[in-house]
């Protein structure tokens, strides 16, 4: 009798997955494949402009560098950039005779670096969290160009 039941049994219909199963499968495939791609595109767009230097007031730049622009500074241009660190730069002209006094008053803890390709260089470190680098080039007998860069870690 056991054999007879198996012979009389109708073949079973194939089981069709429910419609909601296909929805969940498509959502899962989209997340697994599209998620990392979307994250990659977002990262590329978000970081594409990071690190680009933007103009900033020299008062803000010099405050960051723990200094002040000399009163006699001319043609000052300052920038700032952000990415993993903040970096500011200042470029200005000043009377050559005032450079040494300004540096001594603004950065008394500054030390000359090991080598210097300019006329005068100074490096300052504030608790290894902020670094300031000053380079001075004498343009003529009366004028000096000061290039200052500061960055934090």
Coordinates of N, CA and C in Angstrom, one line a residue, residues 17-150:
X17 N 8.4 31.7 -5.3 CA 8.7 32.6 -4.2 C 7.6 33.7 -4.1
X18 N 7.4 34.2 -2.9 CA 6.5 35.3 -2.7 C 7.0 36.6 -3.3
X19 N 6.2 37.5 -3.7 CA 6.6 38.7 -4.3 C 7.5 39.5 -3.4
X20 N 7.2 39.5 -2.1 CA 8.0 40.3 -1.2 C 9.4 39.7 -1.1
X21 N 9.6 38.4 -1.4 CA 11.0 37.9 -1.4 C 11.8 38.5 -2.4
X22 N 11.3 38.7 -3.6 CA 12.0 39.3 -4.7 C 12.4 40.8 -4.4
X23 N 11.5 41.5 -3.7 CA 11.7 42.8 -3.3 C 12.9 42.9 -2.3
X24 N 12.9 42.0 -1.4 CA 14.1 42.0 -0.4 C 15.4 41.6 -1.1
X25 N 15.3 40.7 -2.0 CA 16.5 40.2 -2.7 C 17.1 41.4 -3.5
X26 N 16.2 42.1 -4.2 CA 16.7 43.3 -5.0 C 17.2 44.4 -4.1
X27 N 16.6 44.6 -2.9 CA 17.1 45.6 -2.0 C 18.5 45.2 -1.5
X28 N 18.7 43.9 -1.2 CA 20.0 43.4 -0.7 C 21.0 43.6 -1.7
X29 N 20.7 43.2 -3.0 CA 21.7 43.3 -4.0 C 22.1 44.8 -4.3
X30 N 21.1 45.7 -4.2 CA 21.4 47.1 -4.4 C 22.3 47.6 -3.4
X31 N 22.0 47.3 -2.1 CA 22.9 47.7 -1.0 C 24.3 47.2 -1.1
X32 N 24.4 45.9 -1.4 CA 25.7 45.3 -1.5 C 26.5 45.8 -2.6
X33 N 25.9 46.1 -3.7 CA 26.7 46.5 -4.9 C 26.7 48.0 -5.0
X34 N 25.6 48.7 -4.8 CA 25.5 50.1 -5.0 C 26.0 50.9 -3.8
X35 N 25.9 50.3 -2.6 CA 26.3 51.1 -1.4 C 27.8 51.4 -1.4
X36 N 28.7 50.5 -1.6 CA 30.1 50.9 -1.7 C 30.4 51.8 -2.9
X37 N 29.7 51.7 -4.0 CA 30.0 52.6 -5.1 C 29.5 54.0 -4.8
X38 N 28.3 54.1 -4.1 CA 27.8 55.4 -3.7 C 28.8 56.0 -2.7
X39 N 29.3 55.2 -1.8 CA 30.2 55.8 -0.8 C 31.5 56.3 -1.4
X40 N 32.0 55.6 -2.4 CA 33.2 55.9 -3.1 C 33.0 57.3 -3.9
X41 N 31.8 57.4 -4.6 CA 31.5 58.6 -5.3 C 31.4 59.8 -4.3
X42 N 30.7 59.6 -3.2 CA 30.5 60.6 -2.2 C 31.9 61.1 -1.7
X43 N 32.7 60.1 -1.3 CA 34.1 60.5 -0.8 C 34.9 61.3 -1.8
X44 N 34.8 60.9 -3.1 CA 35.5 61.6 -4.1 C 35.0 63.1 -4.2
X45 N 33.7 63.2 -4.2 CA 33.1 64.6 -4.3 C 33.4 65.4 -3.1
X46 N 33.3 64.8 -1.9 CA 33.5 65.5 -0.6 C 34.9 66.0 -0.4
X47 N 35.9 65.2 -0.9 CA 37.3 65.5 -0.6 C 37.9 66.2 -1.8
X48 N 37.2 66.4 -2.9 CA 37.8 67.0 -4.1 C 38.2 68.4 -3.8
X49 N 37.5 69.2 -3.0 CA 37.9 70.5 -2.7 C 38.6 70.7 -1.4
X50 N 38.7 69.7 -0.6 CA 39.4 69.8 0.7 C 40.8 70.0 0.4
X51 N 41.5 70.8 1.2 CA 42.9 71.0 1.0 C 43.2 72.2 0.1
X52 N 42.2 72.7 -0.7 CA 42.4 73.8 -1.6 C 42.6 75.1 -0.7
X53 N 43.6 75.9 -1.0 CA 43.8 77.1 -0.3 C 42.7 78.1 -0.7
X54 N 42.2 78.8 0.3 CA 41.2 79.8 0.1 C 41.7 81.1 0.8
X55 N 41.3 82.2 0.2 CA 41.7 83.5 0.8 C 41.1 83.7 2.1
X56 N 41.8 84.3 3.0 CA 41.3 84.6 4.4 C 41.9 85.9 4.8
X57 N 41.3 86.6 5.8 CA 41.9 87.9 6.3 C 43.2 87.6 7.0
X58 N 44.1 88.5 6.8 CA 45.4 88.2 7.4 C 45.4 88.3 8.9
X59 N 44.4 89.0 9.5 CA 44.3 89.0 10.9 C 44.0 87.6 11.4
X60 N 43.0 86.9 10.8 CA 42.7 85.5 11.1 C 43.9 84.6 11.0
X61 N 44.6 84.8 9.8 CA 45.8 83.9 9.6 C 46.9 84.1 10.6
X62 N 47.2 85.4 10.9 CA 48.2 85.6 11.9 C 47.8 85.3 13.3
X63 N 46.5 85.4 13.6 CA 46.0 84.9 14.9 C 46.3 83.4 15.1
X64 N 46.0 82.6 14.0 CA 46.2 81.2 14.0 C 47.7 80.9 14.2
X65 N 48.6 81.7 13.6 CA 50.0 81.6 13.7 C 50.6 82.2 15.0
X66 N 49.7 82.6 15.8 CA 50.1 83.2 17.1 C 51.0 84.4 17.0
X67 N 50.7 85.2 16.0 CA 51.5 86.4 15.8 C 50.6 87.6 15.3
X68 N 51.2 88.6 14.9 CA 50.4 89.8 14.3 C 51.1 90.3 13.1
X69 N 50.4 90.8 12.2 CA 51.0 91.4 11.0 C 51.6 92.7 11.4
X70 N 52.8 93.0 11.0 CA 53.5 94.3 11.4 C 52.6 95.5 10.8
X71 N 52.7 96.6 11.5 CA 51.9 97.7 11.1 C 52.4 98.3 9.7
X72 N 53.6 98.0 9.4 CA 54.2 98.5 8.2 C 54.1 97.6 7.0
X73 N 53.3 96.5 7.2 CA 53.2 95.4 6.1 C 52.4 96.0 5.0
X74 N 52.8 95.6 3.8 CA 52.1 96.1 2.5 C 51.9 94.9 1.7
X75 N 50.8 95.0 0.8 CA 50.5 93.9 -0.1 C 50.3 92.5 0.5
X76 N 49.7 92.5 1.7 CA 49.6 91.2 2.4 C 48.5 90.3 1.7
X77 N 48.8 89.1 1.5 CA 47.9 88.1 1.0 C 48.0 86.9 1.9
X78 N 46.8 86.4 2.4 CA 46.8 85.3 3.3 C 45.8 84.2 2.8
X79 N 46.2 82.9 3.0 CA 45.3 81.8 2.7 C 45.2 80.8 3.8
X80 N 44.2 80.0 3.7 CA 44.0 78.9 4.7 C 43.5 77.7 3.9
X81 N 43.9 76.5 4.4 CA 43.5 75.3 3.8 C 43.3 74.3 4.9
X82 N 42.2 73.4 4.7 CA 41.9 72.4 5.7 C 41.9 71.0 5.0
X83 N 42.4 70.1 5.6 CA 42.2 68.7 5.3 C 42.5 67.9 6.5
X84 N 43.6 67.2 6.7 CA 43.8 66.6 7.9 C 44.5 67.5 8.9
X85 N 44.9 68.6 8.5 CA 45.5 69.7 9.3 C 45.0 71.0 8.8
X86 N 45.2 72.0 9.6 CA 44.9 73.4 9.1 C 46.2 74.0 8.8
X87 N 46.3 74.7 7.6 CA 47.5 75.3 7.2 C 47.1 76.7 6.7
X88 N 47.9 77.7 7.2 CA 47.7 79.1 6.8 C 49.0 79.6 6.3
X89 N 48.9 80.5 5.3 CA 50.1 81.2 4.8 C 49.8 82.7 4.8
X90 N 50.9 83.4 4.9 CA 50.9 84.9 4.8 C 52.1 85.3 4.0
X91 N 51.9 86.2 3.1 CA 52.9 86.7 2.2 C 52.8 88.3 2.2
X92 N 53.8 89.0 2.6 CA 53.7 90.4 2.6 C 55.1 91.1 2.5
X93 N 55.1 92.3 2.2 CA 56.3 93.1 2.1 C 56.3 94.0 3.4
X94 N 57.6 94.3 3.8 CA 57.8 95.2 5.0 C 59.2 95.8 4.9
X95 N 59.4 96.9 5.6 CA 60.7 97.5 5.5 C 61.8 96.6 6.1
X96 N 62.9 96.5 5.3 CA 63.9 95.5 5.7 C 64.5 95.8 7.1
X97 N 64.6 97.0 7.5 CA 65.2 97.4 8.8 C 64.3 96.9 10.0
X98 N 63.0 96.7 9.7 CA 62.1 96.3 10.8 C 61.9 94.8 11.0
X99 N 62.5 94.0 10.1 CA 62.3 92.5 10.1 C 62.8 91.9 11.4
X100 N 64.0 92.2 11.8 CA 64.6 91.5 12.9 C 63.8 91.9 14.2
X101 N 63.5 93.1 14.4 CA 62.7 93.5 15.6 C 61.3 92.9 15.6
X102 N 60.7 92.8 14.4 CA 59.3 92.2 14.4 C 59.4 90.7 14.7
X103 N 60.4 90.0 14.2 CA 60.6 88.6 14.4 C 60.9 88.3 15.9
X104 N 61.7 89.2 16.5 CA 62.1 89.0 17.9 C 60.9 89.2 18.8
X105 N 60.1 90.2 18.5 CA 58.9 90.5 19.3 C 57.8 89.5 19.1
X106 N 57.6 89.0 17.8 CA 56.5 88.1 17.5 C 56.8 86.7 17.9
X107 N 58.0 86.2 17.6 CA 58.4 84.8 17.8 C 59.7 84.8 18.6
X108 N 59.7 85.1 19.9 CA 60.9 85.1 20.6 C 61.5 83.7 20.8
X109 N 60.7 82.7 20.8 CA 61.2 81.3 21.0 C 61.7 80.7 19.6
X110 N 61.6 81.5 18.6 CA 62.0 80.9 17.3 C 63.5 80.6 17.2
X111 N 63.8 79.6 16.4 CA 65.2 79.2 16.2 C 65.4 79.1 14.7
X112 N 66.6 79.4 14.2 CA 66.9 79.2 12.8 C 67.0 77.7 12.5
X113 N 66.5 77.4 11.3 CA 66.6 75.9 10.9 C 68.0 75.5 10.6
X114 N 68.2 74.2 10.4 CA 69.5 73.7 10.0 C 70.0 74.3 8.7
X115 N 69.2 74.5 7.8 CA 69.6 75.1 6.5 C 68.5 76.1 6.1
X116 N 68.9 77.1 5.3 CA 68.0 78.2 4.9 C 68.4 78.6 3.5
X117 N 67.5 78.5 2.5 CA 67.8 79.0 1.2 C 67.5 80.5 1.0
X118 N 66.8 81.1 2.0 CA 66.5 82.5 1.9 C 67.5 83.3 2.7
X119 N 67.2 84.6 2.8 CA 68.1 85.5 3.6 C 68.0 85.3 5.1
X120 N 66.8 85.0 5.5 CA 66.6 84.8 7.0 C 65.5 83.8 7.1
X121 N 65.6 82.8 8.0 CA 64.6 81.8 8.3 C 64.4 81.6 9.8
X122 N 63.2 81.2 10.2 CA 62.9 81.0 11.6 C 61.9 79.9 11.7
X123 N 62.1 79.0 12.6 CA 61.1 78.0 12.9 C 60.6 78.0 14.3
X124 N 59.3 77.9 14.6 CA 58.8 78.0 15.9 C 57.9 76.8 16.1
X125 N 57.9 76.1 17.3 CA 57.0 75.0 17.6 C 56.3 75.3 18.9
X126 N 55.0 75.2 18.9 CA 54.2 75.4 20.1 C 53.7 74.0 20.6
X127 N 54.4 73.4 21.6 CA 54.0 72.2 22.2 C 53.8 71.1 21.1
X128 N 54.5 71.1 20.0 CA 54.4 70.1 19.0 C 52.9 70.0 18.5
X129 N 52.2 71.0 18.6 CA 50.8 71.1 18.1 C 50.6 72.1 17.0
X130 N 51.5 73.1 17.0 CA 51.4 74.2 16.0 C 52.9 74.5 15.6
X131 N 53.1 74.5 14.3 CA 54.4 74.8 13.8 C 54.3 76.1 12.9
X132 N 55.3 77.0 13.1 CA 55.3 78.2 12.3 C 56.7 78.3 11.6
X133 N 56.7 78.6 10.3 CA 57.9 78.7 9.5 C 57.9 80.0 8.8
X134 N 58.9 80.8 9.1 CA 59.0 82.2 8.5 C 60.3 82.2 7.6
X135 N 60.1 82.7 6.4 CA 61.2 82.9 5.5 C 61.2 84.3 5.0
X136 N 62.3 84.9 5.0 CA 62.5 86.3 4.6 C 63.5 86.4 3.5
X137 N 63.1 87.1 2.4 CA 63.9 87.4 1.3 C 64.1 88.9 1.1
X138 N 65.3 89.4 1.1 CA 65.5 90.8 0.9 C 65.4 91.1 -0.6
X139 N 64.4 91.9 -1.0 CA 64.2 92.2 -2.4 C 65.1 93.3 -2.9
X140 N 65.3 94.3 -2.0 CA 66.3 95.4 -2.4 C 66.8 95.9 -1.0
X141 N 67.4 97.1 -1.1 CA 68.0 97.6 0.1 C 67.0 98.0 1.2
X142 N 65.8 98.3 0.8 CA 64.8 98.8 1.7 C 63.6 97.8 2.0
X143 N 63.4 96.8 1.2 CA 62.2 96.0 1.2 C 62.6 94.5 1.5
X144 N 61.7 93.9 2.3 CA 61.9 92.5 2.6 C 60.5 91.8 2.3
X145 N 60.6 90.6 1.7 CA 59.3 89.8 1.5 C 59.3 88.8 2.6
X146 N 58.2 88.7 3.3 CA 58.1 87.7 4.4 C 57.1 86.7 3.9
X147 N 57.4 85.4 4.0 CA 56.5 84.3 3.7 C 56.4 83.5 5.0
X148 N 55.2 83.5 5.5 CA 55.0 82.7 6.8 C 54.0 81.6 6.5
X149 N 54.3 80.4 7.0 CA 53.3 79.4 6.9 C 53.2 78.7 8.3
X150 N 52.0 78.4 8.7 CA 51.8 77.7 10.0 C 50.8 76.6 9.8

